[in-house]
Coordinates of C-alpha atoms and ligand atoms in Angstrom, one line a residue:
X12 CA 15.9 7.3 2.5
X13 CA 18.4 6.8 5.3
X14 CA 20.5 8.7 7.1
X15 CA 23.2 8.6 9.3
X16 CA 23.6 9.1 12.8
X17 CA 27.7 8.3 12.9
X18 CA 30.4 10.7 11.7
X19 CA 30.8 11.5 7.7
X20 CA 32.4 9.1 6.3
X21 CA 32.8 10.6 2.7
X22 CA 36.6 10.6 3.0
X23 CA 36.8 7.9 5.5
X24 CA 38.1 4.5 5.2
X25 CA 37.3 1.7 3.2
X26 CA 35.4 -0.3 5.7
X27 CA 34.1 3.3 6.2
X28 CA 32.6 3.7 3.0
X29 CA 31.0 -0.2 2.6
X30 CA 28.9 0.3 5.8
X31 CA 25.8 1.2 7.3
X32 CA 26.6 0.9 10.8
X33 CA 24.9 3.5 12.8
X34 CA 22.7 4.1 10.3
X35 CA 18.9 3.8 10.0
X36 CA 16.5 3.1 7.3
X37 CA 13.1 3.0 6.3
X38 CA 12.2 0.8 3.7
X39 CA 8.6 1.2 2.7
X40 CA 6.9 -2.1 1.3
X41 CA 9.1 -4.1 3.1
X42 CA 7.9 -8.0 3.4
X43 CA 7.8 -8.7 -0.4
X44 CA 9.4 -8.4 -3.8
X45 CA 12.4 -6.1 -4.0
X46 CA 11.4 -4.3 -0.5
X47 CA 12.0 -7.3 0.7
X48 CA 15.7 -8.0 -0.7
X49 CA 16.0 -4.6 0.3
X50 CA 15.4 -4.5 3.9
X51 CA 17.7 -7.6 4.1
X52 CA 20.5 -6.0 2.0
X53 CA 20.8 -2.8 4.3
X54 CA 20.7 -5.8 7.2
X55 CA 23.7 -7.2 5.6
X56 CA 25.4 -3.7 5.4
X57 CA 24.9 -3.0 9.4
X58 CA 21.4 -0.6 9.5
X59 CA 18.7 -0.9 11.3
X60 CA 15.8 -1.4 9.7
X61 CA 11.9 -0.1 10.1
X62 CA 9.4 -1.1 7.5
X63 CA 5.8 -1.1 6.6
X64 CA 2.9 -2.9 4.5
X65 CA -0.7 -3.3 4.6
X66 CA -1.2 -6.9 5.4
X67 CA -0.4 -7.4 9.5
X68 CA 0.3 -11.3 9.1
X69 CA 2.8 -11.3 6.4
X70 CA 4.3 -8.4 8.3
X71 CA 4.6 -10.9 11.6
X72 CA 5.5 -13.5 9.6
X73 CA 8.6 -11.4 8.1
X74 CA 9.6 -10.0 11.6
X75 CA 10.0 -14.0 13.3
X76 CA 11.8 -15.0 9.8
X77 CA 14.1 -11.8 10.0
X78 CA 14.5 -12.9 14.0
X79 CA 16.1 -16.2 13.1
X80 CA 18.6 -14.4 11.0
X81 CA 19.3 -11.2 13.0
X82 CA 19.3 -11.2 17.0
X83 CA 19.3 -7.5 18.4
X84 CA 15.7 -6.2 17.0
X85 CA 17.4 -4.9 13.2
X86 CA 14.3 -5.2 11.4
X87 CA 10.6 -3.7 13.0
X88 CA 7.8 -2.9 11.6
X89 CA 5.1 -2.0 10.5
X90 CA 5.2 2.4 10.1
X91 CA 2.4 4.1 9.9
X92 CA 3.3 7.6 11.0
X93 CA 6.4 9.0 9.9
X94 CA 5.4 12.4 11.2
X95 CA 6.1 11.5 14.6
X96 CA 9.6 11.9 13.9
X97 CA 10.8 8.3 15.5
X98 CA 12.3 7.3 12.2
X99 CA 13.9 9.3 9.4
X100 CA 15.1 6.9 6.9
X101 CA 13.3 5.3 3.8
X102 CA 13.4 3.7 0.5
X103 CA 10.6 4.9 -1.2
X104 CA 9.5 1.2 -2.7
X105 CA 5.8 0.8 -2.5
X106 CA 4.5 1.1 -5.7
X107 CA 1.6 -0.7 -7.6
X108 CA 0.0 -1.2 -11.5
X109 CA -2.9 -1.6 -13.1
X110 CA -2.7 -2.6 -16.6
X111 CA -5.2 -1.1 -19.3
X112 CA -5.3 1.5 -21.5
X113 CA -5.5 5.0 -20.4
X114 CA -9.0 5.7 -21.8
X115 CA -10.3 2.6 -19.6
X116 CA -9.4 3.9 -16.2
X117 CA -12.0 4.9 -13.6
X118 CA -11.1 7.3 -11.4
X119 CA -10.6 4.9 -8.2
X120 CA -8.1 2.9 -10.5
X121 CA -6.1 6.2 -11.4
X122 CA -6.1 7.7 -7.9
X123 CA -4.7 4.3 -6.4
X124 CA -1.6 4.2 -9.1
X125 CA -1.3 7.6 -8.3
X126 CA -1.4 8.0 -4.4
X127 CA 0.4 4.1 -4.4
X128 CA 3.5 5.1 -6.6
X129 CA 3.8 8.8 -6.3
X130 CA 1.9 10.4 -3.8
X131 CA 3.0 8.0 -0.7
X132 CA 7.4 8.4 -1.6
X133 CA 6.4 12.8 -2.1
X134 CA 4.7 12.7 1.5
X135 CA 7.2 10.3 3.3
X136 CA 9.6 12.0 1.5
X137 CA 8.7 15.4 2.9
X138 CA 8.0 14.6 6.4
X139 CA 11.2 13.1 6.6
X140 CA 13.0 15.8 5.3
X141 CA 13.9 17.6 8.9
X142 CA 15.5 14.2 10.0
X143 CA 17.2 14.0 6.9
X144 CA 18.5 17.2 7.0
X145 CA 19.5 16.6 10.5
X146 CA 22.1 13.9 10.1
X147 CA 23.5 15.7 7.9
X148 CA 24.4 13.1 5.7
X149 CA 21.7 11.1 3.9
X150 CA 20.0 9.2 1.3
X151 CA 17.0 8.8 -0.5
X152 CA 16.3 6.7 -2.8
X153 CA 13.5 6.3 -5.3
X154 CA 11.7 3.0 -7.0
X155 CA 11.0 4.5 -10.4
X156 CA 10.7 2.0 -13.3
X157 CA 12.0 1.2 -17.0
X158 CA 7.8 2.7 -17.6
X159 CA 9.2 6.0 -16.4
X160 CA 11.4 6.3 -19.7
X161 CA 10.1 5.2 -22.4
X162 CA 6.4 3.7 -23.8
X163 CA 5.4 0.0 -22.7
X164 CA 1.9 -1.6 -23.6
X165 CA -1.1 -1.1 -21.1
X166 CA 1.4 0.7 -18.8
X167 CA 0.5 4.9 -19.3
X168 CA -0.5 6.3 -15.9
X169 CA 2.3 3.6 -14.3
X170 CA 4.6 5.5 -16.6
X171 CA 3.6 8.5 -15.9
X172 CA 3.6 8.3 -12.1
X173 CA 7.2 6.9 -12.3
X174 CA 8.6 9.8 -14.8
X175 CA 7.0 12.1 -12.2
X176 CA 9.2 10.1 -9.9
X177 CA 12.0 10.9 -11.8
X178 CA 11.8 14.3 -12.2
X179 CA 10.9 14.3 -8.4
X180 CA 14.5 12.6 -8.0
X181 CA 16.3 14.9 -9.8
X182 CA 14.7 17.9 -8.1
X183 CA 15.5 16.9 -4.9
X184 CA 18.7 15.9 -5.7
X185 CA 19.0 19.4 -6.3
X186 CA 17.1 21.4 -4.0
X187 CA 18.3 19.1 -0.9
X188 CA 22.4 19.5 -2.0
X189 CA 22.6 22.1 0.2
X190 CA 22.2 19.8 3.5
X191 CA 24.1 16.8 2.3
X192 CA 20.7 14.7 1.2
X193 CA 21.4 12.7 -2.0
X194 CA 18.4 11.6 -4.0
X195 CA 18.7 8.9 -6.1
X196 CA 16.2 6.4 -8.1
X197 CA 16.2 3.1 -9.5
X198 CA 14.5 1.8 -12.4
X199 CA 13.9 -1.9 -13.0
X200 CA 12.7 -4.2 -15.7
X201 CA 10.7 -6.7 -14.8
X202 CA 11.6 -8.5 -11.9
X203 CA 10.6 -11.9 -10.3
X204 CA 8.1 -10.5 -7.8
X205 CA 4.7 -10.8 -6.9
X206 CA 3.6 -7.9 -8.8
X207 CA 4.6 -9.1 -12.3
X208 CA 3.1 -12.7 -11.5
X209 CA 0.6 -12.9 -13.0
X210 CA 1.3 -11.2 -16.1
X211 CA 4.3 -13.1 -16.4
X212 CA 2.4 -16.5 -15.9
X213 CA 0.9 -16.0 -19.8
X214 CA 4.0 -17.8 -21.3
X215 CA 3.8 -16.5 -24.8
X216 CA 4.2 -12.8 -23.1
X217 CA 7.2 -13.9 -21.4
X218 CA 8.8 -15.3 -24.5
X219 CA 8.1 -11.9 -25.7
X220 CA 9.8 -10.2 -22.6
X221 CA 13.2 -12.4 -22.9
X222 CA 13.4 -12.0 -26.6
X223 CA 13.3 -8.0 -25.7
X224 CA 15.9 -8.3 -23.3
X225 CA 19.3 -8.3 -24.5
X226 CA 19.9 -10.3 -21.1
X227 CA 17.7 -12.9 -21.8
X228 CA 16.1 -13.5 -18.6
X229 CA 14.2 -11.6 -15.8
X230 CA 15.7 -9.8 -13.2
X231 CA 15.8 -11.0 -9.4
X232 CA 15.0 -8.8 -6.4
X233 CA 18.2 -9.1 -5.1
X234 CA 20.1 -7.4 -8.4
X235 CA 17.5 -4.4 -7.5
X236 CA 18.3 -4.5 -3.5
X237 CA 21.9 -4.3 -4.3
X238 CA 22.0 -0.9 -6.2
X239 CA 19.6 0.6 -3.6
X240 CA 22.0 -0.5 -0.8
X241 CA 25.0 1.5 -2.7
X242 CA 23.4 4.3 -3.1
X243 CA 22.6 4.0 0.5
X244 CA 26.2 3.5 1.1
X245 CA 28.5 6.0 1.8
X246 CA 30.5 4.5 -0.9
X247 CA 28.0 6.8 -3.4
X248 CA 28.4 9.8 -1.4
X249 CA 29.4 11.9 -4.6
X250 CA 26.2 10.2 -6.6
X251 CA 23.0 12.7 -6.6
X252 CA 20.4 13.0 -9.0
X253 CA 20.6 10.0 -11.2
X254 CA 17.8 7.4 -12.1
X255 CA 19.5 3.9 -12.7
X256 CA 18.2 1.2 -14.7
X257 CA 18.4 -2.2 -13.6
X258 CA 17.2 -4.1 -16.5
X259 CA 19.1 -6.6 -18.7
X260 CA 20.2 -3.9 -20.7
X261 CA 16.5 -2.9 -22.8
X262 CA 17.5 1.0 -21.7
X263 CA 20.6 0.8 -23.9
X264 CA 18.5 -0.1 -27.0
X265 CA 16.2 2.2 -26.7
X266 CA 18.3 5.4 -24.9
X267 CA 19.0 6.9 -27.9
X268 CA 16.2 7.4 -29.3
X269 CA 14.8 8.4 -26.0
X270 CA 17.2 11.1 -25.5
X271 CA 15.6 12.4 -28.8
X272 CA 12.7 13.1 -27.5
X273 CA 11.1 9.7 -29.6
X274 CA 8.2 8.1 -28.1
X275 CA 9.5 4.4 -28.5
X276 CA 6.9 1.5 -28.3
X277 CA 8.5 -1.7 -27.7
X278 CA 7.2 -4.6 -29.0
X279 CA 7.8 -8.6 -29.2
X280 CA 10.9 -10.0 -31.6
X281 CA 12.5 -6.8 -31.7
X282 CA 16.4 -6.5 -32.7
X283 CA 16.6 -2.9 -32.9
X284 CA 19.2 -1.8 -34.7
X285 CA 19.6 2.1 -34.9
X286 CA 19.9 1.4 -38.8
X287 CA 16.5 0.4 -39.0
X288 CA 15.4 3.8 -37.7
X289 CA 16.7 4.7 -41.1
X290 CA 15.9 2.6 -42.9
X291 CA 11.7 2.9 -41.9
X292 CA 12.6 6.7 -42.9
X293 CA 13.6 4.9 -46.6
X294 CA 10.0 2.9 -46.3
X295 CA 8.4 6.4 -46.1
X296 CA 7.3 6.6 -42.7
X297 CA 7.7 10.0 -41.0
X298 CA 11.1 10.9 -39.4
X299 CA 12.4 14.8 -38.8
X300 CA 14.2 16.7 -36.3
X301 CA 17.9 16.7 -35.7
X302 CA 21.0 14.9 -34.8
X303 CA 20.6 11.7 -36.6
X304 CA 24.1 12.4 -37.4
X305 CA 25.9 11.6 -34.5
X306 CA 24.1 8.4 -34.5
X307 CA 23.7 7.0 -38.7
X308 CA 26.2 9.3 -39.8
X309 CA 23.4 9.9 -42.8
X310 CA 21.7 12.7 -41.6
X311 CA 22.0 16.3 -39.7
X312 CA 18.6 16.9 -38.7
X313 CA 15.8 14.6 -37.3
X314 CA 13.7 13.1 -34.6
X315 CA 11.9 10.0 -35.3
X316 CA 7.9 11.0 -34.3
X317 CA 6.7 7.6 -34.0
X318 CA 8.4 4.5 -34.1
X319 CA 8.4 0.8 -32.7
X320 CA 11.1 -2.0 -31.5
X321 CA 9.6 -3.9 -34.1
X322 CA 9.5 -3.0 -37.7
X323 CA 6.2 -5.2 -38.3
X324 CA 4.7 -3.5 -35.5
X325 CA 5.9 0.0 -36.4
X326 CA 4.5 -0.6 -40.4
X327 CA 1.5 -1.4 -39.3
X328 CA 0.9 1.8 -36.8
X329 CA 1.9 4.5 -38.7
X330 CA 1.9 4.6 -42.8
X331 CA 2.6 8.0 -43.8
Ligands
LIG549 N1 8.6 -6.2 -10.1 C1 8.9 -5.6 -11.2 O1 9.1 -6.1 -12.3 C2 9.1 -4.1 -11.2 C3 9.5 -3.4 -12.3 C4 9.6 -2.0 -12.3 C5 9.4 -1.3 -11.1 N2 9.0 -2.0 -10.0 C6 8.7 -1.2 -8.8 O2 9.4 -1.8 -7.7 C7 8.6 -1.5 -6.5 C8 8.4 -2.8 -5.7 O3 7.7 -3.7 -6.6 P1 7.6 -5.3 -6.3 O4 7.6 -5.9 -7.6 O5 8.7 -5.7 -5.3 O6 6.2 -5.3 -5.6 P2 5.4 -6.4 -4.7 O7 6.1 -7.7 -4.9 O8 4.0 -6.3 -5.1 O9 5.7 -5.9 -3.2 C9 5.1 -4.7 -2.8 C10 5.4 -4.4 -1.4 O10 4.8 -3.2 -1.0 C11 3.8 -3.3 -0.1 N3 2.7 -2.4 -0.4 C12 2.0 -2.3 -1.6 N4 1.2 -1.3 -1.5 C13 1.3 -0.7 -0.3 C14 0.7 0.4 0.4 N5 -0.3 1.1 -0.2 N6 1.1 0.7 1.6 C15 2.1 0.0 2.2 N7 2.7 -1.0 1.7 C16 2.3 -1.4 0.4 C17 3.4 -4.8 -0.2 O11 2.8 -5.3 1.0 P3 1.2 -5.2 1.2 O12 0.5 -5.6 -0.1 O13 0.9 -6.1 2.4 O14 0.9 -3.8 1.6 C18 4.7 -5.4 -0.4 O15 5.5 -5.6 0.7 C19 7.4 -0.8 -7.0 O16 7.5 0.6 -6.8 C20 7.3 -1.2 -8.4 O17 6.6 -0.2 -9.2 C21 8.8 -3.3 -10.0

C-alpha cells in the first residue's frame, strides 16, 4: 500500500505522474526476493520506505547496504505494529509455501500458509485503511501468484490462499473506490528468489518449468518490483481491481480455459494448443459446457471438466 501525502497528481504532469516523491510506503518482507527489488524500486521513484522481516541481522545488514546507496534515512525498518498509526503504506509481499499435497497437511503447516500469505496482507491491510483513506490518494497492492489462477502440482492451499487474495483485491478495489484507494495485485511465475531455491535446484524440474514457459527462462525480482512500483505510481491512477501476471506468458496458454471455469493441470513438455482440447474431446475423454465456439469454431456448448497441458499426462488421468 502507499499513499500519498503531496497533492493529486492524477491529472498532473508528467514528472507528476512517474513519481513518488512525498510519498510513503510499506513494503512488507522487505530484505529478500521480490520485497527486496521492491523496496529499492519505490527508492528509485522518490518514497520513503519502511519495511519488515523476521530475521534482525539480515534486516541490519539491508539497512547499512541501502545506506551506501541512499543518504537521508529512505529505507527503515523493521515494522512490527502498524496499528500505531506511524506508517500507512504497504505492499502486501510476505508470503510463504509448503509443497505437498493437500491431504498431507497438519494443521501447523496449513495455518502458517494461511496466516503467512493471507491473513498478515487482510490485517495490515485493515489497520491501514484509516491512513489510507486519509491521503486521500492511495495504493495497495497485493503479491498473489500464477497458483491463484489455475492448478499447479503440490501447490493447493498456496493456491488457495492466493485466489483468496485475489478476490480480496478485487473487493477492495471496490469497496475502497469511494476514498480514492486503488487495490491492485500481482501475480508471478516463478521467480529467482530464495523461496523457489530449492525446488528449482532439481534440474530436471527446471527443464520442465522453461519448457512450460513460452518465455523460456525464469523471471527476476526486479521484472516483479517494476509492475508493483507502477501501480504505486500515480501513473496507474485510473487502474483498480486488476490481478497482473508477471510470468513469461504461461497465463495466456492457459487463460482461456481458465475463464471457462476448467481446472487446468499443467504439466512438463506441454505445447498447448487450444485444438488439442478438441481433439482429447475426439479421444473420448469428457468435455461439455458451452462456448467452445468462440474459441475452435467447432462447437456451441462446452466446458472442458478435466484436462492437462500435456496430452500424455491428461490420457493417463482421466479415461472416460
Ligand atoms: N519467487 C517466486 O517464484 C514467486 C512466485 C509467485 C508468487 N510469489 C510471491 O511473492 C512474494 C515474495 O516471494 P519471494 O520469492 O520474494 O520470497 P522470499 O525470497 O522468501 O522473501 C520473503 C521475504 O519475506 C519475509 N518474510 C517471510 N515471512 C515473513 C513473516 N511471517 N513476517 C515478516 N516477514 C516475512 C522474509 O524475511 P524473513 O524470512 O527474515 O522474515 C523475506 O524478506 C510471496 O508472497 C510469494 O508467495 C513468489
Amino acid at each position: 500500500m502507499i499513499h500519498n501525502t503531496s497533492s493529486s497528481s492524477t491529472s498532473g504532469t508528467r514528472d507528476n505522474r512517474w513519481t513518488l516523491h512525498g510519498k510513503t510506503a510499506l513494503v512488507t518482507g522487505g530484505t529478500r526476493g521480490i520485497g527486496r527489488a521492491v523496496v529499492e524500486e519505490l527508492v528509485g521513484f522518490g518514497a520513503r520506505v519502511h519495511t519488515c522481516c523476521r530475521n534482525g541481522s539480515e534486516l541490519d545488514k539491508c539497512l547499512e547496504d541501502w545506506d551506501d546507496l541512499w543518504s537521508g534515512g529512505m529505507i527503515s525498518g523493521p515494522v512490527c505494529d502498524v496499528s500505531v498509526g506511524a506508517y500507512g503504506d504497504c505492499v502486501n509481499n510476505v508470503g510463504t509455501n509448503i509443497r505437498k499435497p493437500m491431504v498431507e497437511f497438519t494443521p501447523e503447516e496449513f495455518s502458517t500458509v494461511l496466516t503467512t500469505n493471507f491473513e498478515s496482507a487482510f490485517h495490515i491491510s485493515q489497520l491501514a485503511y484509516p491512513l489510507l483513506k486519509a491521503s486521500g490518494e492511495a495504493s495497495v497492492v497485493f503479491t498473489s501468484s500464477v497458483s491463484g489462477f489455475v492448478s499447479l502440482k503440490s501447490m493447493s492451499v498456496h493456491g488457495a490462499t492466493k485466489g483468496t487474495i485475489n478476490q480480496l483485491t478485487k473487493n477492495l478495489a471496490c469497496e475502497w473506490a469511494k476514498d480514492n484507494i486503488r487495490s491492485n495485485a500481482v501475480a508471478p511465475w516463478y521467480i529467482k528468489t530464495s523461496m523457489v531455491e530449492q525446488v528449482l535446484s532439481n534440474k530436471s524440474y527446471l527443464v520442465e518449468v522453461y519448457d512450460r514457459t513460452p518465455l523460456r527462462r525464469l523471471g527476476e525480482a526486479t521484472e516483479v518490483s517494476a509492475l508493483v512500483a507502477f501501480l504505486c505510481l500515480p501513473a496507474s491512477s485510473y487502474i483498480t481491481g486488476q490481478i497482473i501476471c508477471i510470468d513469461g506468458g504461461i497465463h495466456a496458454i492457459v487463460i482461456e480455459l481458465v475463464r471457462l471455469g476448467v481446472t487446468v493441470y499443467t504439466q512438463p513438455g506441454a505445447n498447448l494448443s487450444l485444438k488439442n482440447a478438441y481433439s482429447w474431446e475426439k479421444k473420448g475423454f469428457k468435455v461439455t459446457g458451452w462456448n467452445m465456439n468462440a474459441i475452435l469454431g467447432t462447437k456451441e456448448n462446452f466446458t472442458l471438466e478435466f484436462c492437462s497441458l500435456s496430452y500424455s499426462h491428461f490420457s493417463k488421468a482421466r479415461p472416460r
